[in-house]
Amino acid sequence: MTPRTVRTGIAALALTALSALTGCSSDSGPAAAPDQKPAPSSSAPDHDKLVADIARDYMLAWLAKNPADAKSMCELSTKAHRPNFDEDGGTITGCVNSYWKDIGAGDDDSGRAPLTIKISHVQDVAASPTHPAGKGALATGHRAGEDQWRNVLRLIEEDGKWRVEQVEDVDDYFAHTADPVAQILAGKS
């Protein structure tokens, strides 16, 4: 075999292999970066959205009207977060009764502007000395004619559902901070 025949054979073999590789590709778009993770499948739950929805529902049950919706608050709380945890292990009935002792009939809110709640900064949060790891969220509330306020919530999965485990006020110390979630949940009980 002449050197020219060998080179031609190698070139033909390389061309065939390259053609086979390019013919197998079904992606017509740009190649993904090697460190890019695939997009989550649509059937996987979006935990951040679920957490935001539960946090909003809890805050609305608590503050949207007087008296608060104690039953919804109890259902959206972990057993440990319910005020009756030490008495009966945090049952829903005991929780509602405990809240009613504290909130009673409440004032009439009919003259107040509607409450708006915005949930933001949903994120993973580490365990604190008194609470397990979970998700944190910032709730910002406002009524027309009143000052805006903020609360931070910790939510954890309990019995297969996201529930509120901790609620903390965002005090003046964090007024300059847009995202105080992790800091507050790491240091308060």
JSON list of C-alpha atoms in Angstrom, two decimals, residues 21-173:
[
{"chain": "A", "resi": 21, "resn": "LEU", "atom": "CA", "xyz": [-21.59, 11.07, 15.40]},
{"chain": "A", "resi": 22, "resn": "THR", "atom": "CA", "xyz": [-23.21, 14.15, 13.92]},
{"chain": "A", "resi": 23, "resn": "GLY", "atom": "CA", "xyz": [-26.07, 12.11, 12.49]},
{"chain": "A", "resi": 24, "resn": "CYS", "atom": "CA", "xyz": [-27.00, 10.85, 15.99]},
{"chain": "A", "resi": 25, "resn": "SER", "atom": "CA", "xyz": [-27.61, 14.28, 17.45]},
{"chain": "A", "resi": 26, "resn": "SER", "atom": "CA", "xyz": [-31.28, 15.20, 17.93]},
{"chain": "A", "resi": 27, "resn": "ASP", "atom": "CA", "xyz": [-30.60, 18.62, 19.44]},
{"chain": "A", "resi": 28, "resn": "SER", "atom": "CA", "xyz": [-30.64, 21.41, 16.92]},
{"chain": "A", "resi": 29, "resn": "GLY", "atom": "CA", "xyz": [-29.98, 24.15, 19.48]},
{"chain": "A", "resi": 30, "resn": "PRO", "atom": "CA", "xyz": [-26.69, 25.24, 20.99]},
{"chain": "A", "resi": 31, "resn": "ALA", "atom": "CA", "xyz": [-24.89, 22.69, 23.12]},
{"chain": "A", "resi": 32, "resn": "ALA", "atom": "CA", "xyz": [-25.44, 22.96, 26.86]},
{"chain": "A", "resi": 33, "resn": "ALA", "atom": "CA", "xyz": [-22.52, 24.01, 29.00]},
{"chain": "A", "resi": 34, "resn": "PRO", "atom": "CA", "xyz": [-20.95, 21.02, 30.79]},
{"chain": "A", "resi": 35, "resn": "ASP", "atom": "CA", "xyz": [-21.84, 22.47, 34.23]},
{"chain": "A", "resi": 36, "resn": "GLN", "atom": "CA", "xyz": [-25.41, 23.39, 33.26]},
{"chain": "A", "resi": 37, "resn": "LYS", "atom": "CA", "xyz": [-28.02, 21.31, 35.07]},
{"chain": "A", "resi": 38, "resn": "PRO", "atom": "CA", "xyz": [-31.04, 20.03, 33.18]},
{"chain": "A", "resi": 39, "resn": "ALA", "atom": "CA", "xyz": [-34.29, 21.90, 33.70]},
{"chain": "A", "resi": 40, "resn": "PRO", "atom": "CA", "xyz": [-36.51, 20.29, 36.34]},
{"chain": "A", "resi": 41, "resn": "SER", "atom": "CA", "xyz": [-39.32, 18.20, 34.95]},
{"chain": "A", "resi": 42, "resn": "SER", "atom": "CA", "xyz": [-42.77, 19.70, 35.02]},
{"chain": "A", "resi": 43, "resn": "SER", "atom": "CA", "xyz": [-44.05, 16.88, 37.25]},
{"chain": "A", "resi": 44, "resn": "ALA", "atom": "CA", "xyz": [-41.61, 17.71, 40.07]},
{"chain": "A", "resi": 45, "resn": "PRO", "atom": "CA", "xyz": [-43.10, 19.95, 42.78]},
{"chain": "A", "resi": 46, "resn": "ASP", "atom": "CA", "xyz": [-41.91, 23.53, 42.93]},
{"chain": "A", "resi": 47, "resn": "HIS", "atom": "CA", "xyz": [-41.14, 23.72, 46.65]},
{"chain": "A", "resi": 48, "resn": "ASP", "atom": "CA", "xyz": [-40.41, 27.46, 46.62]},
{"chain": "A", "resi": 49, "resn": "LYS", "atom": "CA", "xyz": [-43.84, 28.21, 45.13]},
{"chain": "A", "resi": 50, "resn": "LEU", "atom": "CA", "xyz": [-45.56, 25.87, 47.60]},
{"chain": "A", "resi": 51, "resn": "VAL", "atom": "CA", "xyz": [-43.71, 27.51, 50.49]},
{"chain": "A", "resi": 52, "resn": "ALA", "atom": "CA", "xyz": [-44.65, 31.00, 49.26]},
{"chain": "A", "resi": 53, "resn": "ASP", "atom": "CA", "xyz": [-48.31, 29.99, 48.93]},
{"chain": "A", "resi": 54, "resn": "ILE", "atom": "CA", "xyz": [-48.43, 28.47, 52.44]},
{"chain": "A", "resi": 55, "resn": "ALA", "atom": "CA", "xyz": [-46.65, 31.50, 53.94]},
{"chain": "A", "resi": 56, "resn": "ARG", "atom": "CA", "xyz": [-49.12, 33.88, 52.24]},
{"chain": "A", "resi": 57, "resn": "ASP", "atom": "CA", "xyz": [-52.13, 31.81, 53.34]},
{"chain": "A", "resi": 58, "resn": "TYR", "atom": "CA", "xyz": [-50.85, 31.76, 56.94]},
{"chain": "A", "resi": 59, "resn": "MET", "atom": "CA", "xyz": [-50.25, 35.51, 57.05]},
{"chain": "A", "resi": 60, "resn": "LEU", "atom": "CA", "xyz": [-53.67, 36.24, 55.54]},
{"chain": "A", "resi": 61, "resn": "ALA", "atom": "CA", "xyz": [-55.37, 33.89, 58.04]},
{"chain": "A", "resi": 62, "resn": "TRP", "atom": "CA", "xyz": [-53.57, 35.67, 60.86]},
{"chain": "A", "resi": 63, "resn": "LEU", "atom": "CA", "xyz": [-53.83, 39.31, 59.81]},
{"chain": "A", "resi": 64, "resn": "ALA", "atom": "CA", "xyz": [-56.31, 39.88, 56.97]},
{"chain": "A", "resi": 65, "resn": "LYS", "atom": "CA", "xyz": [-59.25, 40.40, 59.31]},
{"chain": "A", "resi": 66, "resn": "ASN", "atom": "CA", "xyz": [-60.24, 40.42, 62.95]},
{"chain": "A", "resi": 67, "resn": "PRO", "atom": "CA", "xyz": [-60.76, 37.98, 64.43]},
{"chain": "A", "resi": 68, "resn": "ALA", "atom": "CA", "xyz": [-58.00, 35.92, 62.87]},
{"chain": "A", "resi": 69, "resn": "ASP", "atom": "CA", "xyz": [-58.86, 32.65, 61.14]},
{"chain": "A", "resi": 70, "resn": "ALA", "atom": "CA", "xyz": [-57.53, 30.44, 63.94]},
{"chain": "A", "resi": 71, "resn": "LYS", "atom": "CA", "xyz": [-58.51, 27.16, 62.27]},
{"chain": "A", "resi": 72, "resn": "SER", "atom": "CA", "xyz": [-56.53, 27.97, 59.11]},
{"chain": "A", "resi": 73, "resn": "MET", "atom": "CA", "xyz": [-53.56, 29.18, 61.16]},
{"chain": "A", "resi": 74, "resn": "CYS", "atom": "CA", "xyz": [-53.55, 25.91, 63.10]},
{"chain": "A", "resi": 75, "resn": "GLU", "atom": "CA", "xyz": [-53.84, 23.77, 59.98]},
{"chain": "A", "resi": 76, "resn": "LEU", "atom": "CA", "xyz": [-50.94, 25.66, 58.34]},
{"chain": "A", "resi": 77, "resn": "SER", "atom": "CA", "xyz": [-48.69, 25.35, 61.42]},
{"chain": "A", "resi": 78, "resn": "THR", "atom": "CA", "xyz": [-46.46, 22.52, 62.55]},
{"chain": "A", "resi": 79, "resn": "LYS", "atom": "CA", "xyz": [-47.56, 20.75, 65.71]},
{"chain": "A", "resi": 80, "resn": "ALA", "atom": "CA", "xyz": [-44.62, 22.31, 67.59]},
{"chain": "A", "resi": 81, "resn": "HIS", "atom": "CA", "xyz": [-45.59, 25.83, 66.44]},
{"chain": "A", "resi": 82, "resn": "ARG", "atom": "CA", "xyz": [-49.16, 25.51, 67.73]},
{"chain": "A", "resi": 83, "resn": "PRO", "atom": "CA", "xyz": [-49.74, 27.23, 71.10]},
{"chain": "A", "resi": 84, "resn": "ASN", "atom": "CA", "xyz": [-51.14, 24.01, 72.66]},
{"chain": "A", "resi": 85, "resn": "PHE", "atom": "CA", "xyz": [-48.15, 21.78, 71.86]},
{"chain": "A", "resi": 86, "resn": "ASP", "atom": "CA", "xyz": [-47.20, 21.37, 75.54]},
{"chain": "A", "resi": 87, "resn": "GLU", "atom": "CA", "xyz": [-50.79, 20.58, 76.61]},
{"chain": "A", "resi": 88, "resn": "ASP", "atom": "CA", "xyz": [-52.01, 18.06, 74.02]},
{"chain": "A", "resi": 89, "resn": "GLY", "atom": "CA", "xyz": [-49.25, 17.64, 71.45]},
{"chain": "A", "resi": 90, "resn": "GLY", "atom": "CA", "xyz": [-50.54, 20.33, 69.11]},
{"chain": "A", "resi": 91, "resn": "THR", "atom": "CA", "xyz": [-53.95, 19.03, 68.03]},
{"chain": "A", "resi": 92, "resn": "ILE", "atom": "CA", "xyz": [-55.99, 21.25, 65.71]},
{"chain": "A", "resi": 93, "resn": "THR", "atom": "CA", "xyz": [-58.91, 21.47, 68.19]},
{"chain": "A", "resi": 94, "resn": "GLY", "atom": "CA", "xyz": [-56.63, 22.42, 71.08]},
{"chain": "A", "resi": 95, "resn": "CYS", "atom": "CA", "xyz": [-54.83, 24.93, 68.87]},
{"chain": "A", "resi": 96, "resn": "VAL", "atom": "CA", "xyz": [-58.07, 26.66, 67.83]},
{"chain": "A", "resi": 97, "resn": "ASN", "atom": "CA", "xyz": [-59.21, 26.82, 71.47]},
{"chain": "A", "resi": 98, "resn": "SER", "atom": "CA", "xyz": [-55.84, 28.26, 72.55]},
{"chain": "A", "resi": 99, "resn": "TYR", "atom": "CA", "xyz": [-55.94, 30.94, 69.85]},
{"chain": "A", "resi": 100, "resn": "TRP", "atom": "CA", "xyz": [-59.50, 31.89, 70.76]},
{"chain": "A", "resi": 101, "resn": "LYS", "atom": "CA", "xyz": [-58.40, 32.52, 74.35]},
{"chain": "A", "resi": 102, "resn": "ASP", "atom": "CA", "xyz": [-55.85, 35.01, 72.99]},
{"chain": "A", "resi": 103, "resn": "ILE", "atom": "CA", "xyz": [-57.68, 36.63, 70.08]},
{"chain": "A", "resi": 104, "resn": "GLY", "atom": "CA", "xyz": [-61.31, 36.42, 71.23]},
{"chain": "A", "resi": 105, "resn": "ALA", "atom": "CA", "xyz": [-63.91, 38.07, 69.03]},
{"chain": "A", "resi": 106, "resn": "GLY", "atom": "CA", "xyz": [-61.49, 40.81, 68.01]},
{"chain": "A", "resi": 107, "resn": "ASP", "atom": "CA", "xyz": [-62.24, 44.24, 66.58]},
{"chain": "A", "resi": 108, "resn": "ASP", "atom": "CA", "xyz": [-64.25, 44.96, 63.50]},
{"chain": "A", "resi": 109, "resn": "ASP", "atom": "CA", "xyz": [-61.98, 45.50, 60.49]},
{"chain": "A", "resi": 110, "resn": "SER", "atom": "CA", "xyz": [-64.72, 46.68, 58.14]},
{"chain": "A", "resi": 111, "resn": "GLY", "atom": "CA", "xyz": [-63.33, 50.26, 58.07]},
{"chain": "A", "resi": 112, "resn": "ARG", "atom": "CA", "xyz": [-59.73, 49.25, 57.29]},
{"chain": "A", "resi": 113, "resn": "ALA", "atom": "CA", "xyz": [-58.23, 49.00, 53.83]},
{"chain": "A", "resi": 114, "resn": "PRO", "atom": "CA", "xyz": [-57.64, 45.49, 52.47]},
{"chain": "A", "resi": 115, "resn": "LEU", "atom": "CA", "xyz": [-54.38, 43.81, 53.42]},
{"chain": "A", "resi": 116, "resn": "THR", "atom": "CA", "xyz": [-51.85, 42.97, 50.74]},
{"chain": "A", "resi": 117, "resn": "ILE", "atom": "CA", "xyz": [-49.18, 40.38, 51.46]},
{"chain": "A", "resi": 118, "resn": "LYS", "atom": "CA", "xyz": [-46.10, 39.85, 49.28]},
{"chain": "A", "resi": 119, "resn": "ILE", "atom": "CA", "xyz": [-43.92, 36.80, 49.85]},
{"chain": "A", "resi": 120, "resn": "SER", "atom": "CA", "xyz": [-40.33, 37.02, 48.65]},
{"chain": "A", "resi": 121, "resn": "HIS", "atom": "CA", "xyz": [-36.79, 35.73, 49.30]},
{"chain": "A", "resi": 122, "resn": "VAL", "atom": "CA", "xyz": [-37.85, 32.08, 49.62]},
{"chain": "A", "resi": 123, "resn": "GLN", "atom": "CA", "xyz": [-34.68, 30.14, 50.38]},
{"chain": "A", "resi": 124, "resn": "ASP", "atom": "CA", "xyz": [-33.22, 27.14, 52.15]},
{"chain": "A", "resi": 125, "resn": "VAL", "atom": "CA", "xyz": [-32.41, 27.89, 55.79]},
{"chain": "A", "resi": 126, "resn": "ALA", "atom": "CA", "xyz": [-30.17, 25.98, 58.16]},
{"chain": "A", "resi": 127, "resn": "ALA", "atom": "CA", "xyz": [-31.34, 24.60, 61.47]},
{"chain": "A", "resi": 128, "resn": "SER", "atom": "CA", "xyz": [-31.16, 26.94, 64.44]},
{"chain": "A", "resi": 129, "resn": "PRO", "atom": "CA", "xyz": [-30.61, 25.85, 68.05]},
{"chain": "A", "resi": 130, "resn": "THR", "atom": "CA", "xyz": [-34.39, 25.46, 68.45]},
{"chain": "A", "resi": 131, "resn": "HIS", "atom": "CA", "xyz": [-35.78, 24.80, 64.95]},
{"chain": "A", "resi": 132, "resn": "PRO", "atom": "CA", "xyz": [-35.04, 22.30, 62.17]},
{"chain": "A", "resi": 133, "resn": "ALA", "atom": "CA", "xyz": [-33.71, 23.21, 58.75]},
{"chain": "A", "resi": 134, "resn": "GLY", "atom": "CA", "xyz": [-36.31, 24.11, 56.14]},
{"chain": "A", "resi": 135, "resn": "LYS", "atom": "CA", "xyz": [-37.32, 26.99, 53.92]},
{"chain": "A", "resi": 136, "resn": "GLY", "atom": "CA", "xyz": [-37.43, 30.63, 54.90]},
{"chain": "A", "resi": 137, "resn": "ALA", "atom": "CA", "xyz": [-39.52, 33.42, 53.42]},
{"chain": "A", "resi": 138, "resn": "LEU", "atom": "CA", "xyz": [-40.05, 37.12, 53.87]},
{"chain": "A", "resi": 139, "resn": "ALA", "atom": "CA", "xyz": [-43.66, 38.34, 54.21]},
{"chain": "A", "resi": 140, "resn": "THR", "atom": "CA", "xyz": [-44.24, 42.04, 53.55]},
{"chain": "A", "resi": 141, "resn": "GLY", "atom": "CA", "xyz": [-47.66, 43.38, 54.48]},
{"chain": "A", "resi": 142, "resn": "HIS", "atom": "CA", "xyz": [-49.36, 46.67, 53.87]},
{"chain": "A", "resi": 143, "resn": "ARG", "atom": "CA", "xyz": [-52.73, 48.37, 54.17]},
{"chain": "A", "resi": 144, "resn": "ALA", "atom": "CA", "xyz": [-53.39, 51.73, 52.51]},
{"chain": "A", "resi": 145, "resn": "GLY", "atom": "CA", "xyz": [-52.87, 54.50, 55.06]},
{"chain": "A", "resi": 146, "resn": "GLU", "atom": "CA", "xyz": [-50.73, 52.33, 57.36]},
{"chain": "A", "resi": 147, "resn": "ASP", "atom": "CA", "xyz": [-47.02, 51.58, 57.64]},
{"chain": "A", "resi": 148, "resn": "GLN", "atom": "CA", "xyz": [-45.59, 48.56, 55.85]},
{"chain": "A", "resi": 149, "resn": "TRP", "atom": "CA", "xyz": [-44.38, 45.71, 58.10]},
{"chain": "A", "resi": 150, "resn": "ARG", "atom": "CA", "xyz": [-42.31, 42.58, 57.56]},
{"chain": "A", "resi": 151, "resn": "ASN", "atom": "CA", "xyz": [-42.18, 39.10, 59.10]},
{"chain": "A", "resi": 152, "resn": "VAL", "atom": "CA", "xyz": [-39.85, 36.20, 58.44]},
{"chain": "A", "resi": 153, "resn": "LEU", "atom": "CA", "xyz": [-41.25, 32.68, 58.40]},
{"chain": "A", "resi": 154, "resn": "ARG", "atom": "CA", "xyz": [-39.58, 29.27, 58.64]},
{"chain": "A", "resi": 155, "resn": "LEU", "atom": "CA", "xyz": [-41.48, 26.41, 57.01]},
{"chain": "A", "resi": 156, "resn": "ILE", "atom": "CA", "xyz": [-40.67, 22.72, 57.25]},
{"chain": "A", "resi": 157, "resn": "GLU", "atom": "CA", "xyz": [-42.19, 19.58, 55.83]},
{"chain": "A", "resi": 158, "resn": "GLU", "atom": "CA", "xyz": [-44.36, 17.74, 58.32]},
{"chain": "A", "resi": 159, "resn": "ASP", "atom": "CA", "xyz": [-46.54, 14.77, 57.37]},
{"chain": "A", "resi": 160, "resn": "GLY", "atom": "CA", "xyz": [-45.77, 15.44, 53.69]},
{"chain": "A", "resi": 161, "resn": "LYS", "atom": "CA", "xyz": [-46.91, 19.09, 53.73]},
{"chain": "A", "resi": 162, "resn": "TRP", "atom": "CA", "xyz": [-45.11, 22.41, 54.13]},
{"chain": "A", "resi": 163, "resn": "ARG", "atom": "CA", "xyz": [-46.12, 24.08, 57.41]},
{"chain": "A", "resi": 164, "resn": "VAL", "atom": "CA", "xyz": [-45.13, 27.16, 59.34]},
{"chain": "A", "resi": 165, "resn": "GLU", "atom": "CA", "xyz": [-42.64, 26.38, 62.11]},
{"chain": "A", "resi": 166, "resn": "GLN", "atom": "CA", "xyz": [-41.53, 29.87, 63.16]},
{"chain": "A", "resi": 167, "resn": "VAL", "atom": "CA", "xyz": [-42.62, 33.49, 62.65]},
{"chain": "A", "resi": 168, "resn": "GLU", "atom": "CA", "xyz": [-40.41, 36.44, 63.61]},
{"chain": "A", "resi": 169, "resn": "ASP", "atom": "CA", "xyz": [-40.89, 40.20, 63.28]},
{"chain": "A", "resi": 170, "resn": "VAL", "atom": "CA", "xyz": [-38.32, 42.03, 61.21]},
{"chain": "A", "resi": 171, "resn": "ASP", "atom": "CA", "xyz": [-37.29, 44.71, 63.67]},
{"chain": "A", "resi": 172, "resn": "ASP", "atom": "CA", "xyz": [-35.71, 48.09, 62.98]},
{"chain": "A", "resi": 173, "resn": "TYR", "atom": "CA", "xyz": [-32.21, 46.59, 63.14]}
]
